[in-house]
Short mmCIF file of C-alpha atoms in Angstrom, two decimals:
data_model
loop_
_atom_site.label_atom_id
_atom_site.label_comp_id
_atom_site.label_asym_id
_atom_site.label_seq_id
_atom_site.Cartn_x
_atom_site.Cartn_y
_atom_site.Cartn_z
CA MET A 1262 3.98 -15.54 -112.93
CA LEU A 1263 3.44 -19.11 -114.13
CA VAL A 1264 0.02 -20.74 -114.51
CA GLY A 1265 -0.59 -24.38 -115.33
CA ASP A 1266 -3.67 -26.46 -116.09
CA LEU A 1267 -3.80 -30.26 -116.15
CA ASP A 1268 -4.71 -31.44 -119.64
CA ASN A 1269 -8.20 -32.90 -119.97
CA PHE A 1270 -8.60 -33.54 -116.27
CA LYS A 1271 -12.30 -34.16 -116.78
CA GLY A 1272 -11.36 -37.40 -118.57
CA VAL A 1273 -9.70 -38.72 -115.40
CA ASN A 1274 -12.79 -38.12 -113.28
CA ASP A 1275 -15.05 -39.59 -115.96
CA ALA A 1276 -12.90 -42.68 -116.59
CA TYR A 1277 -11.62 -43.45 -113.09
CA GLY A 1278 -13.78 -41.50 -110.63
CA HIS A 1279 -13.19 -38.47 -108.45
CA ALA A 1280 -11.00 -40.38 -105.99
CA SER A 1281 -8.50 -40.99 -108.79
CA GLY A 1282 -8.80 -37.34 -109.79
CA ASP A 1283 -7.89 -36.34 -106.24
CA ALA A 1284 -4.89 -38.70 -106.39
CA VAL A 1285 -3.72 -36.97 -109.57
CA LEU A 1286 -3.98 -33.55 -107.91
CA ARG A 1287 -1.99 -34.75 -104.89
CA ALA A 1288 0.69 -36.25 -107.15
CA ILE A 1289 1.04 -33.03 -109.13
CA GLY A 1290 1.22 -31.08 -105.89
CA GLU A 1291 4.23 -33.21 -104.94
CA VAL A 1292 5.79 -32.48 -108.34
CA PHE A 1293 5.44 -28.76 -107.69
CA ARG A 1294 6.93 -29.20 -104.22
CA ALA A 1295 9.94 -31.12 -105.59
CA VAL A 1296 10.68 -28.94 -108.61
CA LEU A 1297 10.12 -25.39 -107.39
CA ARG A 1298 12.50 -23.33 -105.27
CA GLU A 1299 11.83 -22.46 -101.66
CA VAL A 1300 11.29 -18.80 -102.58
CA ASP A 1301 8.62 -19.67 -105.16
CA VAL A 1302 5.00 -19.41 -104.02
CA ALA A 1303 2.69 -22.06 -105.49
CA CYS A 1304 -1.06 -22.31 -105.05
CA ARG A 1305 -4.09 -24.03 -106.50
CA LEU A 1306 -6.21 -21.50 -108.39
CA GLY A 1307 -9.24 -23.75 -108.66
CA GLY A 1308 -10.14 -27.10 -110.15
CA GLU A 1309 -7.06 -28.44 -111.92
CA GLU A 1310 -5.35 -25.04 -112.38
CA PHE A 1311 -2.22 -23.98 -110.50
CA GLY A 1312 -0.32 -20.72 -110.15
CA VAL A 1313 3.27 -19.96 -109.19
CA ILE A 1314 4.88 -16.65 -108.28
CA MET A 1315 8.63 -16.78 -108.96
CA PRO A 1316 10.50 -13.81 -107.43
CA GLU A 1317 13.60 -12.40 -109.14
CA THR A 1318 13.16 -14.62 -112.21
CA ASP A 1319 13.81 -13.31 -115.72
CA VAL A 1320 12.32 -14.61 -118.99
CA ALA A 1321 15.01 -17.24 -119.52
CA GLY A 1322 14.71 -18.44 -115.94
CA ALA A 1323 10.92 -18.62 -116.13
CA ARG A 1324 11.07 -20.63 -119.35
CA GLN A 1325 13.61 -22.99 -117.80
CA ALA A 1326 11.52 -23.45 -114.65
CA GLY A 1327 8.33 -23.99 -116.66
CA GLU A 1328 9.92 -26.63 -118.87
CA ARG A 1329 11.35 -28.38 -115.83
CA LEU A 1330 7.88 -28.48 -114.30
CA ARG A 1331 6.28 -29.70 -117.53
CA ARG A 1332 8.81 -32.51 -117.99
CA ALA A 1333 8.54 -33.58 -114.34
CA THR A 1334 4.74 -33.74 -114.65
CA SER A 1335 4.93 -35.83 -117.84
CA ALA A 1336 7.32 -38.23 -116.11
CA THR A 1337 4.92 -38.77 -113.20
CA THR A 1338 2.82 -41.93 -113.15
CA VAL A 1339 -0.25 -41.96 -110.91
CA PRO A 1340 -1.19 -45.45 -109.65
CA GLY A 1341 -4.38 -46.67 -111.26
CA VAL A 1342 -4.41 -43.81 -113.77
CA GLY A 1343 -1.09 -43.56 -115.58
CA ALA A 1344 0.76 -40.58 -117.01
CA VAL A 1345 -0.57 -37.02 -116.93
CA THR A 1346 0.41 -33.85 -118.76
CA ILE A 1347 0.14 -30.15 -118.02
CA SER A 1348 -0.11 -27.02 -120.15
CA LEU A 1349 1.67 -23.91 -118.89
CA GLY A 1350 1.82 -20.20 -119.61
CA PHE A 1351 4.00 -17.51 -118.09
CA ALA A 1352 4.63 -13.77 -118.11
CA VAL A 1353 7.43 -11.72 -116.55
CA PHE A 1354 7.46 -8.31 -114.88
CA PRO A 1355 8.46 -5.83 -116.22
CA ASP A 1356 9.30 -7.46 -119.57
CA HIS A 1357 5.68 -8.30 -120.44
CA ALA A 1358 3.50 -6.51 -117.90
CA ALA A 1359 3.46 -3.20 -116.03
CA ASN A 1360 1.39 -4.30 -113.02
CA ARG A 1361 0.08 -7.29 -111.10
CA ASP A 1362 -3.27 -7.68 -112.86
CA GLU A 1363 -1.72 -7.45 -116.31
CA LEU A 1364 0.93 -9.99 -115.31
CA VAL A 1365 -1.68 -12.54 -114.23
CA ASP A 1366 -3.82 -11.86 -117.29
CA LEU A 1367 -0.93 -12.32 -119.76
CA ALA A 1368 0.19 -15.53 -118.06
CA ASP A 1369 -3.39 -16.81 -118.26
CA GLN A 1370 -3.64 -15.88 -121.93
CA ALA A 1371 -0.37 -17.71 -122.60
CA LEU A 1372 -1.85 -20.79 -120.92
CA TYR A 1373 -4.76 -20.75 -123.35
CA VAL A 1374 -2.34 -20.46 -126.26
CA ALA A 1375 -0.68 -23.63 -124.93
CA LYS A 1376 -4.08 -25.32 -124.64
CA THR A 1377 -5.10 -24.48 -128.19
CA HIS A 1378 -1.76 -25.35 -129.81
CA GLY A 1379 -1.53 -28.98 -128.75
CA LYS A 1380 -1.31 -29.03 -124.92
CA ASN A 1381 1.56 -30.49 -122.88
CA ARG A 1382 3.60 -27.38 -123.66
CA LEU A 1383 4.83 -24.09 -122.21
CA GLU A 1384 3.92 -20.78 -123.87
CA CYS A 1385 4.65 -17.09 -123.42
CA LEU A 1386 2.95 -14.29 -125.36
CA GLY A 1387 6.40 -13.14 -126.39
CA ASP A 1388 7.03 -16.45 -128.18
CA ALA A 1389 6.15 -17.39 -131.75
CA HIS A 1390 2.44 -17.69 -131.00
CA GLY A 1391 2.46 -14.63 -128.77
CA ASP A 1392 0.14 -12.37 -130.71
CA ALA A 1393 -2.39 -12.09 -127.86
CA THR A 1394 -5.12 -13.61 -130.02
CA VAL A 1395 -6.39 -15.80 -127.20
CA VAL A 1396 -8.31 -13.97 -124.50
CA THR A 1397 -9.55 -15.46 -121.26
CA ASP A 1398 -12.59 -14.57 -119.23
CA ARG A 1399 -10.32 -13.08 -116.54
CA ALA A 1400 -9.68 -10.09 -118.80
CA ASP A 1401 -13.41 -9.28 -118.66
CA PRO A 1402 -14.74 -8.71 -115.13
CA ALA A 1403 -18.35 -8.62 -116.33
CA THR A 1404 -18.08 -12.03 -118.01
CA SER A 1405 -16.27 -13.45 -115.00
CA ALA A 1406 -18.98 -12.14 -112.65
CA LEU A 1407 -21.79 -13.70 -114.68
CA VAL A 1408 -20.01 -17.05 -114.90
CA SER A 1409 -19.51 -16.94 -111.12
CA ALA A 1410 -23.22 -16.25 -110.66
CA LEU A 1411 -24.05 -19.18 -112.94
CA ARG A 1412 -21.74 -21.39 -110.87
CA VAL A 1413 -23.71 -20.52 -107.73
CA ARG A 1414 -26.94 -21.69 -109.40
CA SER A 1415 -25.41 -24.72 -111.14
CA ALA A 1416 -21.75 -25.70 -110.87
CA GLY A 1417 -22.25 -28.32 -113.57
CA LEU A 1418 -23.63 -25.78 -116.03
CA ALA A 1419 -20.75 -23.39 -115.34
CA GLU A 1420 -18.23 -26.19 -115.95
CA HIS A 1421 -20.06 -27.09 -119.17
CA SER A 1422 -19.79 -23.46 -120.30
CA GLN A 1423 -16.06 -23.46 -119.58
CA ARG A 1424 -15.53 -26.63 -121.62
CA VAL A 1425 -17.61 -25.24 -124.50
CA ALA A 1426 -15.48 -22.08 -124.44
CA ASP A 1427 -12.27 -24.12 -124.58
CA LEU A 1428 -13.59 -26.20 -127.48
CA ALA A 1429 -14.80 -23.09 -129.27
CA ILE A 1430 -11.43 -21.36 -128.98
CA GLY A 1431 -9.72 -24.51 -130.28
CA LEU A 1432 -12.07 -24.72 -133.25
CA GLY A 1433 -12.03 -20.98 -133.88
CA THR A 1434 -8.24 -20.96 -133.92
CA ARG A 1435 -8.21 -23.80 -136.47
CA LEU A 1436 -10.70 -21.90 -138.63
CA GLY A 1437 -8.44 -18.85 -138.68
CA PHE A 1438 -10.30 -16.56 -136.31
CA ALA A 1439 -8.11 -14.11 -134.42
CA GLY A 1440 -8.06 -11.00 -132.28
CA ARG A 1441 -11.46 -9.46 -131.59
CA GLN A 1442 -13.31 -12.42 -133.12
CA LEU A 1443 -11.71 -14.85 -130.68
CA LYS A 1444 -12.37 -12.48 -127.80
CA HIS A 1445 -16.05 -12.28 -128.71
CA LEU A 1446 -16.19 -16.04 -129.32
CA ARG A 1447 -14.82 -16.87 -125.89
CA ALA A 1448 -17.18 -14.46 -124.11
CA ALA A 1449 -20.19 -15.77 -126.04
CA ALA A 1450 -19.28 -19.40 -125.38
CA LEU A 1451 -18.82 -18.74 -121.66
CA LEU A 1452 -22.17 -16.94 -121.52
CA HIS A 1453 -24.20 -19.06 -123.95
CA ASP A 1454 -26.23 -20.65 -121.13
CA ILE A 1455 -26.41 -17.60 -118.85
CA GLY A 1456 -30.12 -17.22 -119.63
CA ARG A 1457 -30.78 -20.51 -117.84
CA MET A 1458 -30.37 -18.63 -114.57
CA SER A 1459 -33.93 -17.44 -115.16
CA LEU A 1460 -35.21 -21.04 -114.98
CA PRO A 1461 -36.75 -22.46 -111.79
CA ASP A 1462 -34.60 -24.91 -109.83
CA THR A 1463 -36.87 -27.81 -110.77
CA VAL A 1464 -35.88 -27.28 -114.41
CA LEU A 1465 -32.31 -26.05 -113.97
CA THR A 1466 -31.11 -28.79 -111.62
CA GLY A 1467 -33.82 -31.44 -112.06
CA ALA A 1468 -32.59 -35.03 -112.08
CA GLY A 1469 -35.13 -36.50 -114.51
CA PRO A 1470 -36.16 -36.08 -118.15
CA LEU A 1471 -37.76 -32.74 -118.99
CA SER A 1472 -41.48 -32.31 -119.68
CA ARG A 1473 -42.95 -30.43 -122.63
CA SER A 1474 -43.61 -27.39 -120.44
CA ASP A 1475 -40.02 -27.56 -119.14
CA TRP A 1476 -38.73 -27.47 -122.71
CA GLU A 1477 -40.90 -24.45 -123.46
CA LEU A 1478 -39.22 -22.62 -120.59
CA ILE A 1479 -35.77 -23.69 -121.77
CA ARG A 1480 -36.47 -22.42 -125.29
CA GLN A 1481 -36.82 -18.95 -123.77
CA HIS A 1482 -33.30 -18.86 -122.32
CA PRO A 1483 -31.51 -17.38 -125.38
CA GLN A 1484 -33.82 -14.35 -125.29
CA ALA A 1485 -33.42 -14.13 -121.50
CA ALA A 1486 -29.65 -14.11 -121.95
CA PHE A 1487 -29.86 -11.45 -124.66
CA ASP A 1488 -31.96 -9.26 -122.37
CA LEU A 1489 -29.55 -9.82 -119.48
CA LEU A 1490 -26.49 -8.85 -121.50
CA GLY A 1491 -28.27 -5.68 -122.61
CA THR A 1492 -25.93 -2.86 -123.53
CA GLY A 1493 -23.14 -3.99 -121.21
CA PHE A 1494 -21.61 -6.37 -123.77
CA PRO A 1495 -20.62 -5.99 -127.44
CA ALA A 1496 -23.57 -6.52 -129.77
CA GLU A 1497 -21.64 -9.33 -131.49
CA VAL A 1498 -21.44 -11.29 -128.23
CA ALA A 1499 -25.11 -10.78 -127.38
CA GLU A 1500 -26.23 -11.85 -130.88
CA VAL A 1501 -24.17 -15.06 -130.72
CA VAL A 1502 -25.64 -15.91 -127.32
CA ARG A 1503 -29.15 -15.24 -128.64
CA SER A 1504 -28.62 -17.31 -131.80
CA HIS A 1505 -26.63 -20.32 -130.60
CA HIS A 1506 -29.70 -22.62 -130.78
CA GLU A 1507 -30.64 -21.62 -134.34
CA HIS A 1508 -30.44 -24.50 -136.84
CA LEU A 1509 -29.16 -24.35 -140.37
CA ASP A 1510 -32.53 -25.49 -141.77
CA GLY A 1511 -34.50 -22.90 -139.79
CA SER A 1512 -35.88 -25.35 -137.21
CA GLY A 1513 -34.08 -23.79 -134.24
CA TYR A 1514 -35.03 -21.05 -131.80
CA PRO A 1515 -35.79 -18.31 -130.79
CA ASP A 1516 -36.10 -16.69 -134.25
CA GLY A 1517 -36.06 -19.61 -136.70
CA LEU A 1518 -33.02 -18.21 -138.51
CA ALA A 1519 -31.54 -20.31 -141.31
CA GLY A 1520 -28.28 -20.59 -143.25
CA ASP A 1521 -26.04 -17.55 -143.40
CA ASP A 1522 -28.58 -15.49 -141.43
CA ILE A 1523 -27.24 -17.27 -138.34
CA PRO A 1524 -24.06 -15.53 -137.06
CA GLU A 1525 -20.98 -17.56 -137.93
CA LEU A 1526 -19.77 -17.68 -134.33
CA ALA A 1527 -23.21 -18.89 -133.19
CA ARG A 1528 -22.97 -21.82 -135.63
CA LEU A 1529 -19.57 -22.63 -134.15
CA VAL A 1530 -20.79 -22.46 -130.54
CA LEU A 1531 -23.73 -24.76 -131.37
CA VAL A 1532 -21.38 -27.53 -132.55
CA CYS A 1533 -19.19 -27.28 -129.43
CA ASP A 1534 -22.22 -27.02 -127.13
CA ALA A 1535 -23.88 -30.12 -128.64
CA PHE A 1536 -20.68 -32.17 -128.51
CA ASP A 1537 -19.99 -31.41 -124.85
CA ALA A 1538 -23.63 -32.01 -123.91
CA MET A 1539 -23.58 -35.42 -125.60
CA THR A 1540 -20.28 -36.49 -124.02
CA SER A 1541 -21.05 -35.26 -120.48
CA GLU A 1542 -22.63 -37.20 -117.64
CA ARG A 1543 -26.26 -36.32 -117.00
CA PRO A 1544 -28.46 -37.56 -114.13
CA TYR A 1545 -30.89 -39.23 -116.53
CA ARG A 1546 -28.51 -40.66 -119.16
CA ALA A 1547 -24.99 -41.91 -119.69
CA PRO A 1548 -22.56 -39.88 -121.81
CA LEU A 1549 -21.83 -40.86 -125.40
CA ALA A 1550 -18.34 -41.83 -126.47
CA ARG A 1551 -16.51 -39.22 -128.52
CA SER A 1552 -16.84 -41.32 -131.65
CA GLU A 1553 -20.59 -41.68 -131.14
CA ALA A 1554 -21.01 -37.95 -130.57
CA LEU A 1555 -19.12 -37.20 -133.78
CA ILE A 1556 -21.45 -39.55 -135.67
CA GLU A 1557 -24.43 -37.64 -134.27
CA LEU A 1558 -22.93 -34.31 -135.33
CA GLU A 1559 -22.11 -35.57 -138.81
CA ALA A 1560 -25.61 -37.06 -139.23
CA SER A 1561 -27.14 -33.61 -138.63
CA ALA A 1562 -24.59 -31.61 -140.65
CA GLY A 1563 -26.46 -29.55 -143.21
CA THR A 1564 -29.72 -29.58 -141.27
CA ILE A 1565 -28.93 -28.57 -137.69
CA PHE A 1566 -25.19 -27.92 -137.88
CA ASP A 1567 -22.96 -26.06 -140.31
CA PRO A 1568 -21.23 -28.87 -142.25
CA ASP A 1569 -17.96 -26.93 -142.53
CA MET A 1570 -17.89 -26.43 -138.76
CA VAL A 1571 -18.65 -30.11 -138.14
CA ARG A 1572 -15.99 -31.22 -140.61
CA GLU A 1573 -13.26 -29.12 -138.99
CA PHE A 1574 -14.41 -30.02 -135.48
CA ALA A 1575 -14.19 -33.74 -136.34
CA ARG A 1576 -10.68 -33.21 -137.66
CA MET A 1577 -9.73 -31.43 -134.45
CA VAL A 1578 -11.03 -34.30 -132.34
CA LYS A 1579 -9.61 -37.11 -134.49
CA ARG A 1580 -6.21 -35.62 -135.30
CA GLU A 1581 -5.65 -33.78 -132.03
CA GLY A 1582 -7.42 -36.16 -129.68
CA ASP A 1583 -5.89 -34.53 -126.61
CA VAL A 1584 -8.20 -31.56 -127.15
CA VAL A 1585 -11.09 -33.52 -125.68
CA SER A 1586 -9.70 -36.80 -124.32
CA PHE A 1587 -7.23 -37.42 -121.55
CA PRO A 1588 -3.92 -38.74 -122.98
CA ILE A 1589 -3.21 -41.49 -120.47
CA ALA A 1590 -1.68 -44.94 -120.34
CA ARG A 1591 -3.42 -47.31 -117.97
CA ALA A 1592 -1.17 -48.41 -115.14
CA GLY A 1593 -0.33 -52.08 -115.22
#
């Protein structure tokens, strides 16, 4: 099982429009058609993610096929957009997995290892990075179900949560988090806005600036999320979701926590949440450039944001720009 995800596809849609994004997807579909064997079964899993079932393929063959697909994608130029890259993960039965669900899950986890170790690469959990420290929401049916419910209410909010989770895993990996901490971090980041499902549609999907009363409702969403998660999720996840709007100086909500009283993972999620919110398109304002968003984060380091988190996040963005920007060369 091979899974691939186009790197920073959001940047294509933002920079060139959805028509260009569709052109990229069609071009990559042709790459899959040209590179894969007739016996391989390829499909689009959703958004910019693809899956391939490769019958009678061992570990060496899967690695060879994945690299061939990665190189062919990198060599493809989309008119009006330029070059694109893809991150890939794979797992092999029975070498890595004992059943279908485990096979898909391990391939998906390997994809996230590729995403958080530089992108435009192929990974397997049996490789050097294969310590299973990256966990996706697919391994947790309850998390997946809640994210799906959020998507029904607001597709944009669900996509925001997914981007925040990807950023959080990237930052958490750089900060040395591993194992259970990363698992809890990913779940909390995916669910950090789940309490917004309790908001009325006029607030959740409204196209204009929010009123004072709207903001009062929004300030209740961390507690609503905490109540929703109840006893069905680890306490560490629920506490991060509840505390991700707390500020270092005590000016946040819902409890006015300050400093080290705020869970470390909540301080991390807040940085990623704020950055994606500032750099995303909203009905009532244009997105900030990455550099402008970093300036905003750095200006509030020590008051709203944990300065160590902001410092490492800025390094991640500046030194590994492909984490949050699409690495493209304009055609022509």
